[in-house]
Short mmCIF file of C-alpha atoms in Angstrom, two decimals:
data_model
loop_
_atom_site.label_atom_id
_atom_site.label_comp_id
_atom_site.label_asym_id
_atom_site.label_seq_id
_atom_site.Cartn_x
_atom_site.Cartn_y
_atom_site.Cartn_z
CA MET A 1 98.22 118.15 94.96
CA PHE A 2 97.14 121.61 96.11
CA ASP A 3 98.16 124.61 94.08
CA ASP A 4 96.76 128.03 95.03
CA GLY A 5 93.62 126.44 96.41
CA ARG A 6 93.16 124.27 93.32
CA VAL A 7 93.13 120.49 93.55
CA LEU A 8 95.13 118.88 90.77
CA ARG A 9 95.68 115.18 90.16
CA LEU A 10 98.79 114.30 88.19
CA LEU A 11 98.60 111.17 86.05
CA ASP A 12 101.31 108.88 84.73
CA GLU A 13 100.78 106.92 81.48
CA ARG A 14 98.84 104.15 83.23
CA GLY A 15 96.71 106.68 85.11
CA LEU A 16 96.00 108.55 81.89
CA ALA A 17 94.85 105.32 80.19
CA GLY A 18 92.51 104.64 83.16
CA TRP A 19 91.15 108.19 83.02
CA GLU A 20 90.52 108.06 79.27
CA ALA A 21 88.70 104.73 79.63
CA LEU A 22 86.59 106.15 82.49
CA ALA A 23 85.83 109.50 80.84
CA ALA A 24 84.46 107.74 77.76
CA THR A 25 81.74 105.88 79.72
CA ARG A 26 78.12 106.84 80.37
CA PHE A 27 78.71 105.57 83.91
CA PHE A 28 81.18 108.42 84.53
CA GLU A 29 78.74 110.98 83.16
CA THR A 30 75.83 109.82 85.33
CA ALA A 31 77.87 109.19 88.50
CA THR A 32 79.41 112.67 88.38
CA ALA A 33 76.05 114.29 87.52
CA GLU A 34 74.50 112.56 90.55
CA GLY A 35 77.39 113.70 92.76
CA ARG A 36 78.48 110.15 93.59
CA LEU A 37 81.80 110.54 91.80
CA ILE A 38 83.86 113.71 92.06
CA ALA A 39 83.92 115.87 88.95
CA ALA A 40 87.20 115.94 87.03
CA GLN A 41 88.39 118.02 84.15
CA ARG A 42 91.58 117.62 82.18
CA VAL A 43 93.67 120.77 82.34
CA ASP A 44 96.81 121.91 80.58
CA GLU A 45 99.41 122.25 83.29
CA PRO A 46 103.10 122.78 82.60
CA THR A 47 104.07 119.90 84.91
CA PRO A 48 107.16 117.91 83.96
CA ASP A 49 107.31 114.11 84.16
CA VAL A 50 103.55 113.58 84.11
CA ALA A 51 101.30 112.40 81.28
CA ALA A 52 98.33 114.60 82.19
CA ALA A 53 96.71 116.64 84.95
CA LEU A 54 93.09 116.63 86.16
CA GLU A 55 91.41 119.32 88.23
CA HIS A 56 88.82 118.43 90.89
CA PRO A 57 86.51 120.67 92.91
CA ARG A 58 87.81 121.13 96.44
CA VAL A 59 86.27 118.99 99.22
CA PRO A 60 85.37 121.46 102.01
CA PHE A 61 86.51 119.23 104.88
CA VAL A 62 88.37 115.93 104.72
CA SER A 63 87.23 113.39 107.31
CA TYR A 64 88.41 109.86 107.93
CA PRO A 65 86.38 106.70 108.57
CA TYR A 66 87.41 106.63 112.22
CA GLU A 67 85.56 109.96 112.52
CA TRP A 68 82.40 108.69 110.80
CA THR A 69 79.21 107.42 112.35
CA PHE A 70 77.76 104.02 111.52
CA SER A 71 75.37 105.37 108.86
CA MET A 72 78.19 107.29 107.19
CA LEU A 73 80.37 104.19 106.86
CA LYS A 74 77.38 102.17 105.69
CA ASP A 75 76.47 104.71 102.98
CA ALA A 76 80.12 104.84 101.91
CA ALA A 77 80.18 101.01 101.65
CA LEU A 78 77.03 100.99 99.52
CA LEU A 79 78.49 103.71 97.28
CA GLN A 80 81.67 101.66 96.80
CA LEU A 81 79.58 98.64 95.76
CA ASP A 82 77.31 100.69 93.46
CA LEU A 83 80.29 102.25 91.70
CA LEU A 84 82.01 98.90 91.26
CA GLU A 85 78.84 97.44 89.77
CA GLY A 86 78.43 100.44 87.46
CA ALA A 87 82.07 100.33 86.41
CA LEU A 88 82.02 96.57 85.64
CA GLY A 89 78.94 97.16 83.49
CA GLU A 90 81.15 99.25 81.18
CA GLY A 91 84.31 97.19 81.21
CA LEU A 92 86.05 99.00 84.06
CA THR A 93 86.96 98.00 87.59
CA ILE A 94 88.01 99.75 90.79
CA LYS A 95 91.43 98.49 91.79
CA ASP A 96 91.02 99.07 95.53
CA ALA A 97 88.19 99.41 98.05
CA THR A 98 89.08 101.85 100.79
CA PRO A 99 86.83 104.35 102.58
CA TYR A 100 89.73 106.83 102.42
CA ASN A 101 88.69 107.25 98.76
CA ILE A 102 85.32 108.57 99.89
CA GLN A 103 84.50 111.98 101.37
CA PHE A 104 81.26 113.59 102.50
CA VAL A 105 80.16 116.67 100.59
CA SER A 106 76.84 118.39 101.42
CA GLY A 107 75.90 115.40 103.56
CA LYS A 108 76.46 112.77 100.88
CA PRO A 109 79.32 110.35 100.20
CA VAL A 110 81.38 111.15 97.12
CA PHE A 111 84.07 108.90 95.62
CA ILE A 112 87.12 111.10 95.08
CA ASP A 113 89.81 108.80 93.71
CA ILE A 114 89.41 108.88 89.94
CA GLY A 115 92.78 107.10 89.71
CA SER A 116 91.25 103.93 91.21
CA PHE A 117 89.38 103.15 87.99
CA GLU A 118 91.04 101.04 85.32
CA ALA A 119 90.04 98.76 82.46
CA TYR A 120 88.80 95.37 83.64
CA SER A 121 90.96 92.54 82.43
CA PRO A 122 88.74 89.48 81.70
CA GLY A 123 89.18 86.70 84.26
CA GLU A 124 90.55 89.00 86.97
CA PRO A 125 89.01 88.66 90.44
CA TRP A 126 88.06 91.73 92.50
CA ILE A 127 91.44 92.77 93.89
CA GLY A 128 89.80 95.04 96.46
CA TYR A 129 87.54 92.39 98.03
CA ARG A 130 89.68 91.72 101.09
CA GLN A 131 90.22 95.44 101.61
CA PHE A 132 86.47 96.01 101.32
CA THR A 133 85.82 93.47 104.04
CA ARG A 134 88.47 94.87 106.38
CA LEU A 135 87.64 98.54 105.99
CA PHE A 136 83.88 98.48 105.35
CA LEU A 137 82.14 95.17 106.04
CA PHE A 138 83.92 94.03 109.20
CA PRO A 139 83.69 97.41 110.99
CA LEU A 140 79.95 97.53 110.18
CA LEU A 141 79.42 93.95 111.40
CA MET A 142 81.45 94.71 114.52
CA THR A 143 78.97 97.42 115.50
CA ALA A 144 75.80 95.80 114.16
CA TRP A 145 76.43 92.26 115.38
CA ALA A 146 78.89 92.58 118.27
CA ASN A 147 77.74 95.98 119.60
CA LEU A 148 81.31 97.30 119.55
CA PRO A 149 82.28 100.73 118.18
CA PHE A 150 84.30 100.34 114.98
CA GLN A 151 86.06 103.74 115.15
CA PRO A 152 88.80 102.76 117.66
CA TRP A 153 89.66 99.79 115.40
CA LEU A 154 89.95 101.95 112.30
CA ARG A 155 91.90 104.60 114.14
CA GLY A 156 94.23 102.01 115.63
CA ASN A 157 94.84 99.98 112.48
CA MET A 158 94.85 101.69 109.10
CA GLU A 159 94.10 98.36 107.36
CA GLY A 160 91.08 97.61 109.57
CA PRO A 161 90.26 94.45 111.52
CA THR A 162 91.24 91.10 109.97
CA ALA A 163 88.79 88.25 109.47
CA SER A 164 90.31 86.54 112.52
CA ASP A 165 89.87 89.69 114.61
CA LEU A 166 86.20 89.88 113.73
CA ARG A 167 85.64 86.15 114.23
CA ASN A 168 86.98 86.53 117.77
CA ALA A 169 84.76 89.56 118.42
CA LEU A 170 81.49 88.06 117.18
CA PRO A 171 79.19 86.23 119.58
CA LEU A 172 78.65 82.55 118.66
CA SER A 173 75.06 83.14 117.51
CA LYS A 174 76.28 85.66 114.90
CA ARG A 175 79.36 83.64 113.95
CA LEU A 176 77.08 80.86 112.68
CA ARG A 177 75.18 83.08 110.24
CA PRO A 178 75.92 82.14 106.60
CA ALA A 179 77.45 85.55 105.80
CA ALA A 180 79.76 85.30 108.83
CA LEU A 181 80.74 81.74 107.95
CA LEU A 182 81.73 82.82 104.42
CA HIS A 183 83.13 86.35 104.68
CA VAL A 184 84.63 85.97 108.16
CA SER A 185 85.42 82.38 109.22
CA LEU A 186 86.13 80.92 105.78
CA GLN A 187 88.16 83.96 104.75
CA ALA A 188 90.20 83.73 107.97
CA LYS A 189 90.86 80.03 107.34
CA MET A 190 91.72 80.46 103.63
CA GLU A 191 93.98 83.42 104.29
CA GLN A 192 95.87 81.35 106.83
CA ARG A 193 96.12 78.27 104.56
CA MET A 194 96.98 79.99 101.29
CA SER A 195 99.20 82.85 102.40
CA GLY A 196 101.54 83.88 99.57
CA ALA A 197 100.13 81.48 96.93
CA ALA A 198 99.85 82.82 93.36
CA VAL A 199 96.25 82.15 92.33
CA ARG A 200 95.26 84.86 89.85
CA ASP A 201 96.28 82.89 86.74
CA GLN A 202 94.61 79.75 88.06
CA LEU A 203 91.36 81.61 88.66
CA ARG A 204 91.51 83.03 85.14
CA SER A 205 92.16 79.59 83.61
CA ALA A 206 89.36 78.10 85.71
CA GLY A 207 86.87 80.50 84.11
CA PHE A 208 86.57 83.35 86.63
CA SER A 209 84.43 86.15 85.20
CA ALA A 210 83.04 89.59 86.09
CA ASP A 211 79.65 87.93 86.66
CA LEU A 212 81.04 86.27 89.78
CA ILE A 213 82.18 89.66 91.11
CA LEU A 214 78.74 91.11 90.36
CA THR A 215 77.01 88.27 92.23
CA ASN A 216 79.29 88.87 95.22
CA VAL A 217 78.70 92.64 95.07
CA ARG A 218 74.91 92.19 95.01
CA LYS A 219 75.02 89.77 97.93
CA LEU A 220 77.22 92.17 99.90
CA ARG A 221 74.74 94.98 99.23
CA LYS A 222 71.90 92.75 100.47
CA LEU A 223 73.92 91.95 103.59
CA ILE A 224 74.88 95.57 104.36
CA THR A 225 71.62 97.39 103.54
CA PRO A 226 69.59 96.21 106.57
CA LEU A 227 72.47 96.57 109.07
CA GLU A 228 71.76 98.91 111.99
CA PRO A 229 73.97 99.79 114.94
CA GLY A 230 73.60 97.60 118.02
CA SER A 231 72.18 99.09 121.18
CA SER A 232 75.48 100.67 122.23
CA GLY A 233 74.98 103.72 124.47
CA ARG A 234 71.87 105.86 124.73
CA GLY A 235 73.95 108.96 124.09
CA TRP A 236 72.47 112.45 124.21
CA VAL A 237 69.61 111.99 121.79
CA GLU A 238 67.23 113.53 124.36
CA TYR A 239 69.69 116.21 125.50
CA GLU A 240 68.03 119.08 123.70
CA THR A 241 64.59 118.49 125.21
CA CYS A 242 65.62 117.52 128.74
CA ASP A 243 68.21 120.13 129.63
CA HIS A 244 69.10 123.80 129.45
CA VAL A 245 70.37 123.49 125.86
CA GLY A 246 66.98 124.13 124.28
CA ARG A 247 66.13 126.93 126.72
CA ASP A 248 69.00 129.26 125.83
CA ARG A 249 69.13 128.44 122.15
CA ALA A 250 67.61 131.63 120.85
CA ALA A 251 69.99 133.85 122.84
CA LYS A 252 73.01 131.73 121.97
CA GLY A 253 72.01 131.71 118.31
CA GLU A 254 71.66 135.52 118.24
CA PHE A 255 75.05 135.97 119.92
CA LEU A 256 76.66 133.63 117.38
CA GLU A 257 74.99 135.39 114.44
CA ALA A 258 76.45 138.71 115.63
CA GLU A 259 79.93 137.15 115.82
CA LEU A 260 79.53 135.57 112.40
CA ALA A 261 78.65 139.00 111.03
CA ARG A 262 81.66 140.54 112.81
CA HIS A 263 84.28 138.01 111.68
CA ARG A 264 82.76 136.70 108.41
CA PRO A 265 84.59 133.37 108.78
CA GLY A 266 85.04 131.02 105.83
CA ARG A 267 85.25 127.99 108.14
CA VAL A 268 83.54 127.53 111.49
CA LEU A 269 84.47 124.69 113.83
CA ASP A 270 81.68 123.79 116.25
CA LEU A 271 83.22 121.87 119.15
CA GLY A 272 80.79 119.76 121.16
CA ALA A 273 78.22 120.42 118.45
CA ASN A 274 75.56 118.07 119.88
CA ASP A 275 72.65 118.04 117.38
CA GLY A 276 74.33 120.62 115.13
CA PHE A 277 71.92 123.49 115.83
CA PHE A 278 74.68 126.12 116.00
CA SER A 279 76.66 124.52 113.15
CA GLU A 280 73.60 125.09 111.01
CA VAL A 281 73.46 128.74 112.14
CA ALA A 282 77.06 129.04 110.91
CA LEU A 283 76.19 127.23 107.68
CA ARG A 284 73.38 129.69 106.98
CA SER A 285 75.90 132.53 107.23
CA GLY A 286 77.64 131.03 104.19
CA ALA A 287 80.54 129.41 106.07
CA VAL A 288 81.74 125.83 105.84
CA ALA A 289 80.56 124.42 109.18
CA ILE A 290 82.35 121.50 110.83
CA ALA A 291 80.58 119.82 113.74
CA VAL A 292 82.67 117.75 116.14
CA ASP A 293 81.02 115.69 118.85
CA GLY A 294 81.81 112.51 120.72
CA ASP A 295 78.25 111.26 120.84
CA GLU A 296 77.65 108.88 117.95
CA PRO A 297 73.84 108.52 118.18
CA VAL A 298 73.38 112.32 118.12
CA LEU A 299 75.82 112.87 115.24
CA ASP A 300 74.38 109.92 113.33
CA ALA A 301 70.88 111.40 113.69
CA LEU A 302 72.22 114.70 112.34
CA TYR A 303 73.74 112.89 109.34
CA ARG A 304 70.53 111.00 108.66
CA ARG A 305 68.61 114.29 108.64
CA GLY A 306 70.67 115.14 105.55
CA THR A 307 72.56 118.10 107.00
CA SER A 308 75.14 119.89 104.87
CA VAL A 309 77.27 120.46 107.97
CA CYS A 310 80.57 118.54 107.80
CA LEU A 311 80.72 115.96 110.57
CA ALA A 312 83.51 114.47 112.65
CA LEU A 313 82.89 112.07 115.49
CA GLY A 314 85.57 112.52 118.11
CA ASP A 315 86.51 112.89 121.73
CA LEU A 316 87.94 116.38 122.22
CA THR A 317 90.18 115.18 125.03
CA ASN A 318 91.80 112.87 122.47
CA PRO A 319 91.22 114.29 118.95
CA SER A 320 92.43 112.35 115.88
CA PRO A 321 96.21 112.74 115.68
CA SER A 322 98.38 112.89 112.60
CA GLN A 323 99.03 109.23 111.78
CA GLY A 324 99.54 106.60 109.09
CA TRP A 325 102.71 106.26 107.02
CA ALA A 326 105.53 108.43 108.39
CA GLY A 327 103.04 109.74 110.94
CA THR A 328 101.77 112.22 108.35
CA GLU A 329 99.64 110.26 105.87
CA ARG A 330 96.41 111.18 107.72
CA PRO A 331 96.74 114.68 109.20
CA SER A 332 95.24 115.51 112.59
CA LEU A 333 91.69 116.72 112.97
CA MET A 334 92.79 120.29 113.74
CA GLU A 335 95.18 120.43 110.75
CA ARG A 336 92.26 119.50 108.50
CA ALA A 337 89.68 121.74 110.18
CA ARG A 338 91.71 125.01 109.84
CA PRO A 339 88.96 127.12 111.43
CA ASP A 340 88.48 130.88 111.12
CA LEU A 341 86.07 130.83 114.07
CA VAL A 342 85.53 128.27 116.83
CA VAL A 343 82.23 127.80 118.65
CA ALA A 344 82.45 126.13 122.07
CA TYR A 345 78.92 126.21 123.46
CA GLY A 346 78.06 123.80 126.26
CA LEU A 347 81.55 122.34 126.06
CA ILE A 348 84.10 123.65 128.49
CA HIS A 349 82.27 122.60 131.68
CA HIS A 350 82.34 119.02 130.35
CA LEU A 351 86.10 119.30 129.79
CA ILE A 352 86.65 120.89 133.21
CA TYR A 353 84.31 118.79 135.34
CA THR A 354 84.04 115.46 133.49
CA ALA A 355 87.44 115.16 131.84
CA SER A 356 89.20 117.04 134.69
CA ILE A 357 91.13 119.39 132.42
CA PRO A 358 92.14 122.55 134.34
CA PRO A 359 90.26 125.69 133.15
CA SER A 360 93.61 127.30 132.32
CA GLY A 361 94.49 124.29 130.13
CA VAL A 362 91.15 124.45 128.31
CA MET A 363 91.50 128.16 127.54
CA SER A 364 95.13 127.93 126.45
CA TRP A 365 94.14 125.06 124.10
CA LEU A 366 91.35 127.19 122.59
CA ALA A 367 93.77 130.11 122.19
CA GLY A 368 96.21 127.75 120.45
CA LEU A 369 93.66 127.18 117.66
CA GLY A 370 94.70 130.65 116.51
CA CYS A 371 91.30 132.17 115.68
CA PRO A 372 88.41 133.94 117.44
CA VAL A 373 86.38 131.77 119.82
CA VAL A 374 82.77 132.05 120.96
CA VAL A 375 82.58 130.25 124.28
CA GLU A 376 79.95 129.52 126.91
CA PHE A 377 80.98 129.77 130.56
CA VAL A 378 79.05 127.72 133.14
CA ALA A 379 79.37 128.69 136.82
CA PRO A 380 80.08 126.06 139.50
CA ASP A 381 76.57 126.48 141.02
CA ASP A 382 74.79 125.63 137.74
CA PRO A 383 72.52 122.54 138.13
CA MET A 384 74.33 120.77 135.27
CA VAL A 385 77.70 121.29 136.95
CA ALA A 386 76.19 120.02 140.23
CA LYS A 387 75.31 116.79 138.37
CA LEU A 388 78.77 116.48 136.84
CA THR A 389 80.45 116.98 140.22
CA ALA A 390 78.03 114.91 142.31
CA ASN A 391 80.78 112.49 143.32
CA LYS A 392 83.68 114.91 143.52
CA THR A 393 84.89 116.83 146.57
CA ASP A 394 86.28 120.35 146.32
CA PRO A 395 89.99 119.37 146.56
CA GLU A 396 89.43 117.05 143.58
CA LEU A 397 88.42 119.98 141.37
CA HIS A 398 90.83 122.34 139.62
CA PRO A 399 91.07 126.02 140.60
CA GLY A 400 89.87 128.69 138.17
CA ARG A 401 86.20 127.66 138.09
CA THR A 402 84.47 130.81 139.32
CA ARG A 403 83.51 133.51 136.87
CA ALA A 404 86.04 136.01 138.25
CA GLU A 405 88.84 133.43 138.03
CA PHE A 406 87.69 132.41 134.55
CA GLU A 407 87.82 136.02 133.35
CA GLY A 408 91.35 136.26 134.74
CA ILE A 409 92.36 133.22 132.68
CA ILE A 410 90.67 134.68 129.59
CA ALA A 411 92.62 137.93 129.96
CA ARG A 412 95.92 136.01 129.78
CA HIS A 413 95.10 134.59 126.33
CA PHE A 414 92.36 136.67 124.72
CA GLU A 415 90.86 140.07 124.20
CA THR A 416 87.12 140.01 125.04
CA LEU A 417 85.06 141.40 122.15
CA ALA A 418 81.57 140.86 123.59
CA THR A 419 79.77 139.14 126.49
CA ARG A 420 76.19 138.22 127.26
CA ASP A 421 74.68 136.74 130.42
CA LEU A 422 72.19 133.95 129.98
CA GLY A 423 69.09 133.24 132.10
CA ASP A 424 69.80 133.50 135.81
CA GLY A 425 73.42 134.50 135.43
CA GLN A 426 74.95 131.07 135.98
CA ARG A 427 75.93 130.97 132.35
CA ALA A 428 77.53 133.56 130.10
CA LEU A 429 78.73 133.85 126.52
CA TYR A 430 82.06 135.38 125.54
CA SER A 431 83.37 136.37 122.14
CA LEU A 432 87.15 136.20 122.35
CA ALA A 433 90.01 137.04 120.02
CA PRO A 434 93.43 135.53 120.73
CA ARG A 435 96.09 138.04 121.77
CA MET B 1 96.11 105.27 100.21
CA ILE B 2 99.28 107.00 99.20
CA PHE B 3 100.56 103.79 97.62
CA GLY B 4 97.96 102.36 95.29
CA TYR B 5 98.81 98.68 95.13
CA LEU B 6 97.33 96.47 97.77
CA ASP B 7 97.81 92.86 98.75
CA ALA B 8 94.64 91.15 97.62
CA GLY B 9 95.28 88.03 99.75
CA SER B 10 95.42 84.62 98.02
CA GLY B 11 92.73 83.01 100.18
CA SER B 12 90.44 86.01 99.71
CA LEU B 13 90.83 85.79 95.92
CA ILE B 14 89.80 82.11 95.79
CA LEU B 15 87.00 82.82 98.28
CA GLN B 16 85.51 85.32 95.84
CA ALA B 17 84.73 82.54 93.40
CA ILE B 18 82.83 80.69 96.13
CA LEU B 19 80.97 83.92 96.95
CA GLY B 20 79.96 84.16 93.30
CA GLY B 21 77.39 81.37 93.76
CA ALA B 22 77.01 77.89 92.23
CA ALA B 23 78.95 78.71 89.04
CA GLY B 24 81.72 80.21 91.15
CA ILE B 25 82.11 77.13 93.35
CA LEU B 26 83.06 75.13 90.25
CA VAL B 27 85.58 77.83 89.30
CA ALA B 28 87.01 77.79 92.84
CA PHE B 29 87.29 74.00 92.72
CA LYS B 30 89.07 74.07 89.34
CA ALA B 31 91.47 76.80 90.51
CA TRP B 32 92.17 74.92 93.72
CA LYS B 33 92.75 71.69 91.77
CA ALA B 34 95.07 73.49 89.33
CA ARG B 35 97.00 74.81 92.30
CA LEU B 36 97.32 71.32 93.79
CA MET B 37 98.45 69.91 90.44
CA GLY B 38 100.94 72.74 90.11
CA LYS B 39 102.29 71.97 93.57
CA ARG B 40 102.54 68.25 92.77
CA ALA B 41 104.34 68.97 89.49
CA VAL B 42 106.82 71.13 91.35
CA SER B 43 107.44 68.53 94.06
CA GLU B 44 107.85 65.74 91.47
CA ALA B 45 110.35 67.85 89.55
CA GLN B 46 112.24 68.50 92.77
CA ALA B 47 112.20 64.77 93.63
CA GLU B 48 113.60 63.92 90.19
CA THR B 49 116.38 66.45 90.61
CA GLU B 50 117.29 64.97 93.98
CA GLU B 51 117.33 61.40 92.59
CA GLN B 52 119.85 62.19 89.83
CA PRO B 53 123.29 60.77 90.64
CA VAL B 54 125.73 63.37 91.70
CA THR B 55 128.94 63.27 89.70
CA THR B 56 131.98 64.97 90.92
CA GLU B 57 135.06 65.78 88.93
CA HIS B 58 138.47 65.63 90.36
#
């Protein structure tokens, strides 16, 4: 619940009991001090029909697992396991296991759903195990063992791939590994055989204990820790050193700094952020910086460097929509980003020449974001554009590509606040404010 | 999740015992056996009900 910028969590009687049990543990104290669990403070709020209210610090940018890189999902999975192990050590459990309960703050995963903790009832199995496999383990195995990106799966199915889905995706050599036989093939078979059977009481009577959960958790950690992405795509890891990007960086950085000083934005959205160089310029100005890029290896490298920039992996020709229950449970990328300034360096020529979006469509989309934009124009005779259009003839390209035409399009949507030519004049920077 | 209660999956719950190692396999076996016995008890009770003569009143 958001109230004047504050984040409040309202608890019913059961939630209050869970919170009191959690707040009394040393585990809660250390996990919040280490930043692995979001801080929470009980507040007196005149809210009817609730037992209590907690206040949390605000997460600067909410991202979803289908916008995460491999290392982000892996770190989130390990955090989920660590917290479950810590909670069980003090008589608590986590009643679900979903990455939607984890957010990235200052480059680190933080568990945000205090309401997921409750007292562990002796003999209870781990209710979140299947969810953990579908939303953490299987997506990671899909990328590590089958060399398939997990993000389209998570975006397409809010519950994640089933054991049968993953079994079908894995190559035979991986399907025969012990972990795959147990977590994937056996789970698929048992789910099919035992659908709808009541087994919790039988497990309790048969002597199920928290030790069995802990053994499973430790084995899962051992399985997940060494996982690395398969060799999917070489991406743009070398982009900075092999192209014009590095060459114009100083000038582009200075131009951006001047615009940051002019607008003093609270939130900067860096579209086509590549290795995050300009996002970090924005971050240094004191803004929340959100880097969006479609290149997973580059964004993953940025994450692993420990950046405090908020990250979202995504294709800007198809950004995350509003989806989930009622089509609103998970708001769209742009609804969550809410930028005060947009940076679009080295971006629009990719949209125009690779994705074939008309220049007028690109600029009206940027204007629709409703805030000032710092944009880089690239002329049709630029060597990079020549590469992008190597197999296109003139009639296959949209009008509006020359600088004069581009400035005409700009004038329809924006007021130009500043411009700067780069290098040999084939590129130029514009600071624009929507009309 | 907006709605906090998830379907844990019956097969996945029993599987967890197996994943808990040697001690867990015994637990899984006992739970599975208890389930079979439960099923048999139910089917025997149903069979007995079906065998009872049906009396009708006119």
